[in-house]
Amino acid sequence: MYGTPSGGIQQEEKAEFGSAIAGGMTSRGSDMTGRTPMEVELRDTRFHQALLGEWFGTTAFVFFLVLSIMTADGDPVRIGLVAGLSFFCLVYMLASVSAAHFNPAVTFGMWASRRITGLRAACYVLFQLLGAMTGAALAQSVSRSMFRGVNGGVNALASGVSTGSAFWIELLGTLFLVMAVLAASDSELGAQWPYRRVLIPMEVGFTIFLAHVVLIPFTGCSINPARSFGTAVVGHYWRQHWVWWVAPFVGALTASLLYSVVFFANEAPKEEFSVEEGRREEGKSGVGRMFSRTRGEQGNRVGTDRSGVGGMSTSSG
């Protein structure tokens, strides 16, 4: 899942522009075409396919989730299973098309980690919101009375849960999800342990399942602004709606910084250092080595295809 399968378009941009590509963020080289990287992306049919993939995937996820809320009598395990299994299936189905974000918080975290372009992030969020509204409307069309009986499946604070508590647990839930996504979409880890690629849909599905089982009794479990927005639009319920946007985005940003600064550094074994490097590194802490040694390596790595799901997909969106 997750990330953007932009390896193909990035390779094309490298060939066309001779440009330096950083996680989908490109800069023009000495090309003679006069076209900017944004124009290349906009003209690529796979980019438009990716947008439709995000719309379709978010539609399906919200549709199945709301139907489960309508029929589960508040059972968090049943709702969590539907959420996790639907993501599991959708990742297998659409990871090679759009990398299967289906969540503005995930898209924001990937953009903050410089794995996708700002243009792709903005367009993904727009189509995710449209998909969430479509999914909620389809669920309403199945049974309006049952839909109204659960207020459209909107997120709401449980009795005794304060706004501050809801904000905190939604932030932590989203942080946990985006951390899982960033690890899953790290192609360097995928290259070191190729078997991880097969397990990516399962990893994400279990993460979604766990988050829903734990958070539903408190907030109904958002960790996805599109899911909250779509049900709020169709269900006409906007109370504390800002929580379902701000908390996930803060959680996604925190996860991006945490993974990029703390867990992304991958130091070589000490015996691989030269004597001169060993002298330079002597006395430095792990964080000091990370910033002094790996900054250039990180810059090089983001120039490679790190936006696919653990290397799961290599075609462009």
Short mmCIF file of C-alpha atoms in Angstrom, two decimals, residues 29-311:
data_model
loop_
_atom_site.label_atom_id
_atom_site.label_comp_id
_atom_site.label_asym_id
_atom_site.label_seq_id
_atom_site.Cartn_x
_atom_site.Cartn_y
_atom_site.Cartn_z
CA GLY A 29 17.74 19.99 -15.33
CA SER A 30 19.27 21.20 -18.55
CA ASP A 31 16.42 19.92 -20.68
CA MET A 32 15.47 21.41 -24.00
CA THR A 33 11.78 20.66 -23.81
CA GLY A 34 10.80 23.63 -21.67
CA ARG A 35 8.33 21.48 -19.77
CA THR A 36 8.22 21.54 -15.98
CA PRO A 37 7.94 18.38 -13.85
CA MET A 38 4.37 19.44 -12.98
CA GLU A 39 3.48 19.46 -16.67
CA VAL A 40 5.01 16.02 -17.09
CA GLU A 41 2.89 14.66 -14.25
CA LEU A 42 -0.29 16.32 -15.46
CA ARG A 43 0.17 14.90 -18.96
CA ASP A 44 0.85 11.38 -17.77
CA THR A 45 -2.28 9.24 -18.09
CA ARG A 46 -1.17 7.14 -15.13
CA PHE A 47 -1.48 10.19 -12.89
CA HIS A 48 -5.14 10.51 -13.83
CA GLN A 49 -5.61 6.78 -13.32
CA ALA A 50 -4.16 7.21 -9.84
CA LEU A 51 -6.70 9.92 -9.04
CA LEU A 52 -9.54 7.67 -10.14
CA GLY A 53 -8.01 4.88 -8.08
CA GLU A 54 -8.05 7.07 -4.97
CA TRP A 55 -11.66 8.03 -5.63
CA PHE A 56 -12.75 4.43 -6.19
CA GLY A 57 -10.83 3.05 -3.21
CA THR A 58 -12.10 5.69 -0.79
CA THR A 59 -15.63 5.19 -2.09
CA ALA A 60 -15.46 1.45 -1.48
CA PHE A 61 -13.90 1.82 1.96
CA VAL A 62 -16.47 4.32 3.25
CA PHE A 63 -19.34 2.37 1.68
CA PHE A 64 -18.42 -0.91 3.40
CA LEU A 65 -17.52 0.84 6.65
CA VAL A 66 -20.83 2.71 6.91
CA LEU A 67 -22.81 -0.42 6.01
CA SER A 68 -21.02 -2.29 8.79
CA ILE A 69 -21.86 0.51 11.24
CA MET A 70 -25.49 0.30 10.16
CA THR A 71 -25.68 -3.44 10.91
CA ALA A 72 -23.12 -4.13 13.67
CA ASP A 73 -25.07 -2.66 16.62
CA GLY A 74 -21.98 -0.80 17.76
CA ASP A 75 -19.74 -3.89 17.88
CA PRO A 76 -16.19 -2.48 17.47
CA VAL A 77 -14.70 -5.87 16.55
CA ARG A 78 -17.10 -6.41 13.66
CA ILE A 79 -16.68 -2.85 12.39
CA GLY A 80 -12.91 -3.10 12.79
CA LEU A 81 -12.82 -6.35 10.82
CA VAL A 82 -14.74 -4.75 7.96
CA ALA A 83 -12.41 -1.74 7.97
CA GLY A 84 -9.26 -3.85 8.09
CA LEU A 85 -10.39 -6.42 5.53
CA SER A 86 -11.64 -3.78 3.11
CA PHE A 87 -8.27 -2.04 3.23
CA PHE A 88 -6.52 -5.38 2.82
CA CYS A 89 -8.46 -6.08 -0.38
CA LEU A 90 -8.21 -2.54 -1.73
CA VAL A 91 -4.45 -2.46 -1.25
CA TYR A 92 -4.05 -5.59 -3.34
CA MET A 93 -6.43 -4.18 -5.91
CA LEU A 94 -5.12 -0.63 -6.29
CA ALA A 95 -1.59 -0.41 -4.91
CA SER A 96 -0.16 -0.56 -8.42
CA VAL A 97 -2.54 2.18 -9.58
CA SER A 98 -2.42 4.87 -6.91
CA ALA A 99 -0.53 3.18 -4.05
CA ALA A 100 -3.79 3.06 -2.11
CA HIS A 101 -3.71 6.00 0.29
CA PHE A 102 -7.48 6.53 0.67
CA ASN A 103 -6.71 8.89 3.57
CA PRO A 104 -5.70 12.58 3.49
CA ALA A 105 -3.63 12.12 6.65
CA VAL A 106 -1.59 9.38 4.98
CA THR A 107 -1.18 11.52 1.87
CA PHE A 108 -0.07 14.45 4.01
CA GLY A 109 2.44 12.26 5.83
CA MET A 110 3.87 11.02 2.54
CA TRP A 111 4.15 14.59 1.26
CA ALA A 112 5.81 15.75 4.48
CA SER A 113 8.30 12.91 4.04
CA ARG A 114 9.00 14.14 0.48
CA ARG A 115 7.78 10.94 -1.09
CA ILE A 116 5.15 12.54 -3.33
CA THR A 117 4.80 15.90 -4.99
CA GLY A 118 2.62 18.68 -3.64
CA LEU A 119 0.51 18.48 -6.79
CA ARG A 120 -0.13 14.77 -6.33
CA ALA A 121 -0.90 15.24 -2.63
CA ALA A 122 -3.43 18.00 -3.26
CA CYS A 123 -5.16 16.07 -6.04
CA TYR A 124 -5.23 12.88 -3.99
CA VAL A 125 -6.92 14.65 -1.07
CA LEU A 126 -9.55 16.18 -3.37
CA PHE A 127 -10.45 12.83 -4.92
CA GLN A 128 -10.43 11.13 -1.52
CA LEU A 129 -13.00 13.62 -0.26
CA LEU A 130 -15.14 13.08 -3.35
CA GLY A 131 -14.86 9.32 -2.87
CA ALA A 132 -15.87 9.52 0.79
CA MET A 133 -18.99 11.49 -0.08
CA THR A 134 -19.83 9.01 -2.83
CA GLY A 135 -19.39 6.05 -0.48
CA ALA A 136 -21.55 7.60 2.23
CA ALA A 137 -24.26 8.47 -0.30
CA LEU A 138 -24.27 4.91 -1.65
CA ALA A 139 -24.61 3.54 1.87
CA GLN A 140 -27.54 5.89 2.50
CA SER A 141 -29.23 4.64 -0.67
CA VAL A 142 -29.28 1.09 0.71
CA SER A 143 -31.54 2.03 3.64
CA ARG A 144 -32.27 5.59 4.62
CA SER A 145 -33.88 4.57 7.91
CA MET A 146 -30.92 2.46 9.00
CA PHE A 147 -28.56 5.21 7.83
CA ARG A 148 -30.38 7.79 9.94
CA GLY A 149 -30.43 5.36 12.86
CA VAL A 150 -26.62 5.58 13.15
CA ASN A 151 -26.48 9.26 12.14
CA GLY A 152 -24.82 8.29 8.90
CA GLY A 153 -21.90 6.63 10.67
CA VAL A 154 -20.43 10.00 11.60
CA ASN A 155 -17.65 10.32 14.14
CA ALA A 156 -18.84 11.58 17.51
CA LEU A 157 -17.50 11.74 21.06
CA ALA A 158 -18.75 9.03 23.38
CA SER A 159 -20.32 10.00 26.67
CA GLY A 160 -17.65 11.08 29.14
CA VAL A 161 -14.98 11.66 26.47
CA SER A 162 -13.73 15.25 26.32
CA THR A 163 -12.68 17.04 23.17
CA GLY A 164 -9.10 17.07 24.42
CA SER A 165 -9.11 13.32 25.00
CA ALA A 166 -10.61 12.70 21.57
CA PHE A 167 -7.95 14.89 19.97
CA TRP A 168 -5.17 13.03 21.77
CA ILE A 169 -6.27 9.50 20.94
CA GLU A 170 -7.02 10.40 17.31
CA LEU A 171 -3.56 11.93 17.04
CA LEU A 172 -1.91 8.80 18.46
CA GLY A 173 -4.03 6.48 16.31
CA THR A 174 -3.08 8.35 13.14
CA LEU A 175 0.57 8.48 14.19
CA PHE A 176 0.56 4.70 14.57
CA LEU A 177 -1.06 4.25 11.15
CA VAL A 178 1.24 6.64 9.29
CA MET A 179 4.32 5.12 10.93
CA ALA A 180 3.20 1.73 9.62
CA VAL A 181 2.67 3.25 6.18
CA LEU A 182 6.08 4.91 6.09
CA ALA A 183 7.79 1.67 7.08
CA ALA A 184 5.76 -0.29 4.52
CA SER A 185 6.58 2.16 1.71
CA ASP A 186 10.32 2.28 2.45
CA SER A 187 11.84 0.66 -0.62
CA GLU A 188 15.22 0.34 1.09
CA LEU A 189 13.70 -1.96 3.70
CA GLY A 190 11.91 -3.79 0.92
CA ALA A 191 15.21 -4.35 -0.87
CA GLN A 192 16.82 -5.73 2.30
CA TRP A 193 13.86 -7.97 3.18
CA PRO A 194 11.94 -8.73 -0.03
CA TYR A 195 9.38 -10.90 1.77
CA ARG A 196 8.03 -7.72 3.43
CA ARG A 197 6.35 -6.72 0.17
CA VAL A 198 3.96 -9.66 0.27
CA LEU A 199 2.95 -8.80 3.83
CA ILE A 200 2.28 -5.11 3.26
CA PRO A 201 -1.52 -5.39 2.73
CA MET A 202 -1.76 -7.56 5.83
CA GLU A 203 0.30 -5.08 7.86
CA VAL A 204 -1.89 -2.16 6.90
CA GLY A 205 -5.10 -4.14 7.31
CA PHE A 206 -4.17 -5.22 10.84
CA THR A 207 -3.18 -1.66 11.73
CA ILE A 208 -6.57 -0.37 10.57
CA PHE A 209 -8.32 -3.19 12.44
CA LEU A 210 -6.45 -2.51 15.68
CA ALA A 211 -7.09 1.23 15.51
CA HIS A 212 -10.83 0.75 14.98
CA VAL A 213 -11.26 -1.83 17.73
CA VAL A 214 -9.51 0.44 20.24
CA LEU A 215 -10.84 3.87 19.19
CA ILE A 216 -14.45 3.15 18.22
CA PRO A 217 -15.71 3.20 21.84
CA PHE A 218 -14.23 6.69 22.27
CA THR A 219 -14.63 8.58 18.98
CA GLY A 220 -15.99 6.13 16.43
CA CYS A 221 -12.41 6.02 15.07
CA SER A 222 -11.66 8.55 12.41
CA ILE A 223 -7.86 8.66 11.78
CA ASN A 224 -9.06 9.56 8.28
CA PRO A 225 -10.39 13.06 7.55
CA ALA A 226 -12.00 11.93 4.29
CA ARG A 227 -14.04 9.24 6.06
CA SER A 228 -15.23 11.81 8.63
CA PHE A 229 -15.93 14.46 6.00
CA GLY A 230 -17.94 12.20 3.70
CA THR A 231 -20.22 10.92 6.45
CA ALA A 232 -20.63 14.43 7.90
CA VAL A 233 -21.71 15.83 4.54
CA VAL A 234 -24.30 13.11 3.92
CA GLY A 235 -25.30 12.68 7.56
CA HIS A 236 -25.47 16.46 8.24
CA TYR A 237 -23.53 16.27 11.51
CA TRP A 238 -20.62 18.66 12.09
CA ARG A 239 -20.18 18.75 15.87
CA GLN A 240 -16.45 18.72 16.87
CA HIS A 241 -15.66 18.13 13.20
CA TRP A 242 -12.39 20.05 13.45
CA VAL A 243 -10.99 17.28 15.67
CA TRP A 244 -11.21 14.74 12.82
CA TRP A 245 -9.05 16.99 10.66
CA VAL A 246 -6.53 18.61 12.97
CA ALA A 247 -5.67 15.57 15.08
CA PRO A 248 -4.95 13.24 12.11
CA PHE A 249 -2.85 15.88 10.34
CA VAL A 250 -0.82 16.61 13.46
CA GLY A 251 -0.39 12.87 13.99
CA ALA A 252 0.72 12.38 10.38
CA LEU A 253 3.24 15.22 10.61
CA THR A 254 4.60 13.86 13.88
CA ALA A 255 4.95 10.39 12.37
CA SER A 256 6.73 11.81 9.33
CA LEU A 257 9.25 13.67 11.48
CA LEU A 258 9.71 10.74 13.83
CA TYR A 259 10.34 8.24 11.05
CA SER A 260 12.51 10.55 8.96
CA VAL A 261 14.68 11.79 11.83
CA VAL A 262 14.84 8.82 14.18
CA PHE A 263 14.10 5.60 12.33
CA PHE A 264 15.04 6.37 8.73
CA ALA A 265 18.79 6.62 9.43
CA ASN A 266 20.41 3.37 8.36
CA GLU A 267 24.04 3.44 9.39
CA ALA A 268 26.52 1.09 7.80
CA PRO A 269 28.27 -1.37 10.11
CA LYS A 270 31.29 0.15 11.78
CA GLU A 271 33.71 -2.23 10.07
CA GLU A 272 32.72 -0.75 6.71
CA PHE A 273 34.08 2.65 7.69
CA SER A 274 37.52 3.74 6.64
CA VAL A 275 40.08 4.66 9.30
CA GLU A 276 39.57 8.34 8.50
CA GLU A 277 35.80 8.00 8.79
CA GLY A 278 36.23 6.20 12.06
CA ARG A 279 38.22 9.12 13.47
CA ARG A 280 35.59 11.58 12.34
CA GLU A 281 32.78 9.55 13.86
CA GLU A 282 34.57 8.87 17.13
CA GLY A 283 32.82 10.52 20.05
CA LYS A 284 29.65 11.35 18.16
CA SER A 285 26.30 10.08 19.30
CA GLY A 286 24.02 8.10 17.02
CA VAL A 287 22.03 11.23 16.19
CA GLY A 288 25.24 13.14 15.52
CA ARG A 289 26.42 10.46 13.12
CA MET A 290 23.05 10.43 11.44
CA PHE A 291 23.11 14.13 10.63
CA SER A 292 26.81 14.22 9.71
CA ARG A 293 27.02 10.98 7.70
CA THR A 294 23.63 10.13 6.33
CA ARG A 295 22.30 13.49 5.24
CA GLY A 296 23.84 13.00 1.82
CA GLU A 297 22.78 9.37 1.77
CA GLN A 298 19.21 10.35 2.61
CA GLY A 299 19.27 12.89 -0.19
CA ASN A 300 20.40 10.20 -2.59
CA ARG A 301 17.86 7.72 -1.33
CA VAL A 302 14.88 10.02 -1.78
CA GLY A 303 16.04 10.40 -5.34
CA THR A 304 15.27 6.73 -5.86
CA ASP A 305 11.83 5.21 -5.91
CA ARG A 306 10.94 5.26 -2.22
CA SER A 307 7.35 6.20 -2.81
CA GLY A 308 6.10 2.79 -3.89
CA VAL A 309 4.83 0.47 -1.23
CA GLY A 310 8.04 -1.20 -0.15
CA GLY A 311 8.88 -1.50 -3.79
#
